[in-house]
Protein backbone atom coordinates (compact mmCIF):
# COMPACT_ATOMS: atom_id res chain seq x y z
CA MET A 1 -7.55 0.43 -28.49
CA SER A 2 -9.41 -1.04 -25.51
CA HIS A 3 -10.84 1.12 -22.80
CA ILE A 4 -11.99 -1.56 -20.46
CA THR A 5 -9.55 -3.53 -18.45
CA HIS A 6 -10.57 -6.46 -15.98
CA ASP A 7 -8.81 -8.08 -13.46
CA ILE A 8 -9.59 -11.63 -11.86
CA ASN A 9 -9.03 -12.62 -8.20
CA ASP A 10 -10.28 -15.88 -7.05
CA SER A 11 -14.06 -15.06 -7.60
CA CYS A 12 -14.28 -11.45 -7.70
CA VAL A 13 -13.53 -9.50 -10.86
CA THR A 14 -12.47 -5.64 -11.01
CA ILE A 15 -13.58 -3.84 -14.30
CA CYS A 16 -11.63 -0.33 -14.69
CA LEU A 17 -12.90 2.04 -16.77
CA ASN A 18 -9.69 3.31 -18.68
CA ARG A 19 -10.46 6.08 -21.14
CA ASN A 20 -8.43 9.32 -20.12
CA PRO A 21 -8.69 11.87 -19.17
CA VAL A 22 -11.94 11.54 -17.40
CA ASN A 23 -13.39 8.07 -18.36
CA ALA A 24 -15.93 9.66 -20.73
CA LEU A 25 -18.56 7.23 -22.41
CA ASN A 26 -19.05 6.64 -25.99
CA LEU A 27 -20.41 3.97 -28.01
CA GLU A 28 -17.30 1.91 -28.19
CA VAL A 29 -16.71 2.12 -24.54
CA LEU A 30 -20.27 1.09 -23.94
CA ASN A 31 -20.06 -1.76 -26.44
CA GLU A 32 -16.95 -3.07 -24.80
CA LEU A 33 -18.25 -2.71 -21.12
CA ASN A 34 -21.50 -4.46 -22.28
CA ASP A 35 -19.77 -7.45 -23.85
CA LEU A 36 -17.83 -8.03 -20.82
CA ILE A 37 -20.84 -7.85 -18.44
CA ILE A 38 -22.48 -10.58 -20.67
CA GLU A 39 -19.33 -12.44 -20.30
CA LEU A 40 -18.82 -12.19 -16.64
CA GLU A 41 -22.64 -13.04 -16.05
CA ASN A 42 -22.22 -16.28 -17.86
CA ALA A 43 -19.16 -17.21 -15.52
CA SER A 44 -20.39 -19.66 -12.93
CA ASP A 45 -16.89 -19.31 -11.01
CA ILE A 46 -17.58 -15.37 -10.46
CA ASN A 47 -19.48 -14.14 -7.57
CA LEU A 48 -18.49 -10.44 -7.34
CA ILE A 49 -18.08 -7.51 -9.73
CA ILE A 50 -16.26 -4.20 -8.96
CA LEU A 51 -16.48 -1.27 -11.26
CA THR A 52 -13.95 1.50 -10.60
CA GLY A 53 -12.03 4.33 -12.81
CA GLY A 54 -8.67 3.66 -14.27
CA ASN A 55 -7.54 6.79 -12.84
CA ASN A 56 -8.06 8.55 -9.37
CA LYS A 57 -9.55 11.84 -10.86
CA PHE A 58 -12.61 10.50 -12.33
CA PHE A 59 -14.74 7.17 -12.01
CA SER A 60 -16.40 8.45 -15.07
CA PHE A 61 -17.68 11.96 -16.32
CA GLY A 62 -20.21 10.17 -17.93
CA LEU A 63 -21.34 10.61 -21.83
CA ASP A 64 -18.77 12.17 -23.81
CA ILE A 65 -20.55 15.40 -24.55
CA PRO A 66 -18.20 17.01 -27.32
CA GLU A 67 -18.14 13.79 -29.10
CA LEU A 68 -21.95 13.07 -28.83
CA LEU A 69 -22.43 17.07 -30.43
CA VAL A 70 -21.24 15.83 -33.71
CA LEU A 71 -23.28 12.88 -33.88
CA GLU A 72 -26.27 12.04 -35.98
CA ARG A 73 -29.50 11.43 -34.20
CA ASP A 74 -29.81 7.79 -35.16
CA THR A 75 -26.05 7.26 -34.01
CA LEU A 76 -26.81 9.38 -30.62
CA LYS A 77 -30.01 7.10 -30.10
CA LYS A 78 -27.94 3.81 -30.60
CA THR A 79 -25.20 5.41 -27.92
CA LEU A 80 -27.98 5.89 -25.38
CA LEU A 81 -29.69 2.47 -25.87
CA MET A 82 -26.52 1.07 -25.12
CA LEU A 83 -25.71 2.97 -22.23
CA LEU A 84 -29.46 1.99 -20.92
CA ASP A 85 -29.08 -1.42 -21.78
CA THR A 86 -25.41 -1.67 -20.02
CA CYS A 87 -26.96 -0.35 -16.75
CA LYS A 88 -29.81 -2.47 -17.11
CA LYS A 89 -27.52 -5.67 -17.34
CA ILE A 90 -25.33 -4.63 -14.27
CA TYR A 91 -28.59 -3.55 -12.32
CA LEU A 92 -30.28 -7.28 -12.94
CA SER A 93 -27.22 -8.96 -12.78
CA SER A 94 -27.22 -12.32 -10.79
CA LYS A 95 -23.65 -11.25 -9.12
CA ILE A 96 -23.15 -9.06 -6.47
CA THR A 97 -21.86 -5.72 -8.08
CA ILE A 98 -20.11 -2.97 -6.37
CA SER A 99 -19.23 0.65 -7.62
CA LYS A 100 -15.54 1.61 -5.80
CA ILE A 101 -16.04 5.19 -6.81
CA ASN A 102 -12.43 6.57 -6.75
CA GLY A 103 -13.11 9.64 -8.49
CA HIS A 104 -16.15 11.93 -9.76
CA ALA A 105 -19.23 10.26 -10.99
CA THR A 106 -21.33 12.44 -12.72
CA GLY A 107 -24.14 12.00 -15.49
CA GLY A 108 -23.80 8.66 -17.04
CA GLY A 109 -21.13 7.81 -14.64
CA CYS A 110 -23.51 8.11 -11.83
CA MET A 111 -26.05 6.27 -13.58
CA LEU A 112 -23.45 3.08 -14.02
CA ALA A 113 -22.72 3.53 -10.18
CA LEU A 114 -26.32 3.41 -9.46
CA SER A 115 -26.99 0.12 -11.34
CA THR A 116 -24.49 -1.64 -9.08
CA ASP A 117 -25.78 -3.22 -5.70
CA PHE A 118 -23.46 -1.26 -3.47
CA ARG A 119 -21.63 2.20 -3.81
CA TYR A 120 -18.38 2.94 -1.76
CA MET A 121 -16.76 6.29 -2.47
CA ILE A 122 -13.49 7.71 -1.66
CA ASN A 123 -13.88 9.86 1.41
CA ASN A 124 -13.71 14.09 0.78
CA ARG A 125 -12.34 14.14 -2.55
CA SER A 126 -14.59 12.60 -5.10
CA LYS A 127 -18.35 14.14 -5.93
CA ILE A 128 -21.16 12.35 -7.35
CA ALA A 129 -24.52 13.76 -9.37
CA LEU A 130 -26.93 13.27 -11.73
CA ASN A 131 -26.48 16.83 -12.96
CA GLU A 132 -28.11 16.83 -16.46
CA ILE A 133 -30.67 19.69 -15.41
CA ASN A 134 -27.78 21.82 -15.44
CA ILE A 135 -27.25 21.36 -19.12
CA GLY A 136 -30.60 21.53 -20.27
CA LEU A 137 -31.11 17.52 -20.54
CA SER A 138 -33.73 15.28 -18.87
CA LEU A 139 -33.02 11.81 -17.71
CA PHE A 140 -34.32 8.47 -18.43
CA SER A 141 -37.26 6.72 -16.98
CA SER A 142 -35.36 3.72 -15.76
CA THR A 143 -32.50 5.89 -13.89
CA ILE A 144 -35.14 7.83 -12.19
CA GLU A 145 -36.84 4.40 -11.15
CA ILE A 146 -33.43 2.97 -9.72
CA LEU A 147 -32.92 6.14 -8.10
CA LYS A 148 -36.26 6.47 -6.67
CA THR A 149 -35.51 2.96 -5.24
CA ILE A 150 -32.45 3.62 -3.77
CA VAL A 151 -33.00 7.10 -2.17
CA GLY A 152 -36.71 7.60 -2.37
CA VAL A 153 -39.10 10.22 -3.93
CA LYS A 154 -38.01 13.16 -1.60
CA ASN A 155 -34.57 12.93 -2.00
CA SER A 156 -34.82 11.91 -5.76
CA LYS A 157 -36.51 15.31 -6.64
CA GLU A 158 -33.52 17.28 -4.54
CA ILE A 159 -31.00 15.46 -6.36
CA LEU A 160 -32.36 15.43 -9.74
CA LEU A 161 -33.88 19.17 -9.70
CA GLY A 162 -31.17 20.62 -7.75
CA GLY A 163 -28.48 18.99 -9.78
CA ASN A 164 -25.68 19.49 -7.31
CA MET A 165 -22.30 18.03 -7.01
CA LEU A 166 -22.59 16.02 -3.95
CA THR A 167 -19.79 15.32 -1.42
CA THR A 168 -19.67 12.14 0.18
CA THR A 169 -21.11 13.46 3.38
CA LYS A 170 -24.19 14.53 1.51
CA ALA A 171 -24.37 11.27 -0.71
CA LEU A 172 -24.22 9.12 2.55
CA GLU A 173 -26.95 11.48 3.82
CA TYR A 174 -29.32 10.95 0.90
CA GLY A 175 -28.50 7.10 1.04
CA LEU A 176 -26.87 7.45 -2.63
CA ILE A 177 -23.73 5.59 -1.44
CA ASN A 178 -23.29 2.72 1.16
CA GLY A 179 -19.89 3.91 2.72
CA THR A 180 -16.74 5.57 2.27
CA TYR A 181 -12.93 4.45 2.17
CA GLU A 182 -9.87 6.44 2.64
CA GLU A 183 -7.49 7.00 -0.04
CA ASN A 184 -4.48 5.14 1.13
CA ASP A 185 -6.33 2.74 3.02
CA ASP A 186 -8.06 0.06 1.20
CA SER A 187 -8.63 -2.15 4.07
CA TYR A 188 -11.92 -1.22 4.79
CA PHE A 189 -12.86 -1.87 1.04
CA THR A 190 -10.58 -5.31 1.24
CA SER A 191 -13.24 -6.71 4.03
CA ILE A 192 -16.11 -5.84 2.15
CA ILE A 193 -14.67 -7.80 -0.89
CA LYS A 194 -13.92 -10.88 1.26
CA GLU A 195 -17.25 -10.99 2.77
CA TYR A 196 -19.09 -10.49 -0.45
CA SER A 197 -17.04 -12.91 -2.55
CA SER A 198 -17.25 -15.77 0.02
CA LYS A 199 -21.02 -16.12 -0.50
CA SER A 200 -22.96 -18.81 -2.28
CA SER A 201 -23.31 -18.03 -5.72
CA ILE A 202 -26.42 -20.11 -6.00
CA ALA A 203 -27.82 -18.40 -3.08
CA ILE A 204 -26.89 -14.80 -4.27
CA LYS A 205 -28.76 -15.27 -7.82
CA ASP A 206 -32.11 -16.70 -5.89
CA LEU A 207 -31.99 -13.54 -3.60
CA LYS A 208 -31.10 -11.10 -6.33
CA ASN A 209 -33.59 -12.29 -8.80
CA SER A 210 -36.43 -12.33 -5.82
CA LEU A 211 -35.36 -9.03 -4.97
CA MET A 212 -35.40 -7.50 -8.64
CA LEU A 213 -38.92 -9.00 -9.66
CA SER A 214 -40.72 -6.02 -9.12
CA ASP A 215 -38.27 -3.96 -10.69
CA LEU A 216 -38.32 -5.44 -14.22
CA SER A 217 -41.40 -3.63 -15.55
CA LEU A 218 -39.81 -0.26 -14.46
CA LEU A 219 -36.50 -0.76 -16.28
CA ASN A 220 -38.08 -0.24 -19.86
CA ASP A 221 -37.37 2.94 -21.46
CA ASP A 222 -40.20 3.79 -23.97
CA ASP A 223 -39.34 4.87 -27.31
CA SER A 224 -41.30 8.09 -26.98
CA LYS A 225 -39.50 9.04 -23.86
CA LEU A 226 -36.36 8.53 -25.41
CA GLU A 227 -37.29 10.72 -28.61
CA LEU A 228 -38.28 13.36 -26.40
CA PHE A 229 -34.91 13.24 -24.77
CA LEU A 230 -33.42 13.43 -27.99
CA ASP A 231 -35.54 16.56 -29.09
CA ILE A 232 -34.33 18.06 -25.80
CA PHE A 233 -30.87 17.44 -26.63
CA TYR A 234 -31.13 19.00 -30.21
CA SER A 235 -33.01 21.82 -29.18
CA GLU A 236 -31.11 25.22 -29.59
CA GLU A 237 -31.19 26.07 -25.98
CA THR A 238 -29.69 22.83 -24.81
CA GLN A 239 -27.26 22.69 -27.78
CA GLU A 240 -25.76 26.08 -26.55
CA LYS A 241 -25.20 24.94 -22.86
CA LEU A 242 -23.42 21.49 -24.33
CA LYS A 243 -21.28 23.34 -26.42
CA THR A 244 -19.77 25.06 -23.34
CA ILE A 245 -18.50 21.56 -22.06
CA VAL A 246 -14.97 20.99 -22.76
CA ILE A 247 -12.98 17.75 -21.61
CA LYS A 248 -9.73 18.90 -20.64
CA LYS A 249 -6.73 16.52 -22.38
């Protein structure tokens, strides 16, 4: 069963995460999303990629923690590597990428949103967070570097060490998102799509390549750091916290 759908409108593609109830990410979903990103990257007629949630409650909860708890270490590592690779592909895409955050975006869901060029969040209803610290987990070096690029070191410390669920107001204050839109009024978002989808694909590619050049070395997650993340994941303290997480069906 496919958990990723996409709709093409002229030079714009909208990708929907459709794994109810909370669009949680597992290896199957990430493989599917990764394959689609590769396909779209090679499509010369596509300028703009929009990533959004298939329901109005969650953009994405992040990794499917209850499912991950029963995985062998090697399989979990494959899942994490696929998440990181997908984020990297989105971040380095030659297309303009936008997250339309129409619900909560936490953990891995926030990582996907951070990987896009721009983030627009539905006003006063959704929240966003890199809240791994609250469940005893650390975070990947590439994600931290991307976050620092977007909001700076000071704000990154507050976001990561606080682990708070951020309102649209707070996310705007940090510079984590670019703007908000109203639930029943897509006119603002529609105007953004119109603006970016009309740009020259050659110019977009050249500008993005130049903008991302200095970031390339920062996006490679050292294997030892990944192993340390896994050690923390499988530690007794973290496992006890993770077992309290229940995804309501």
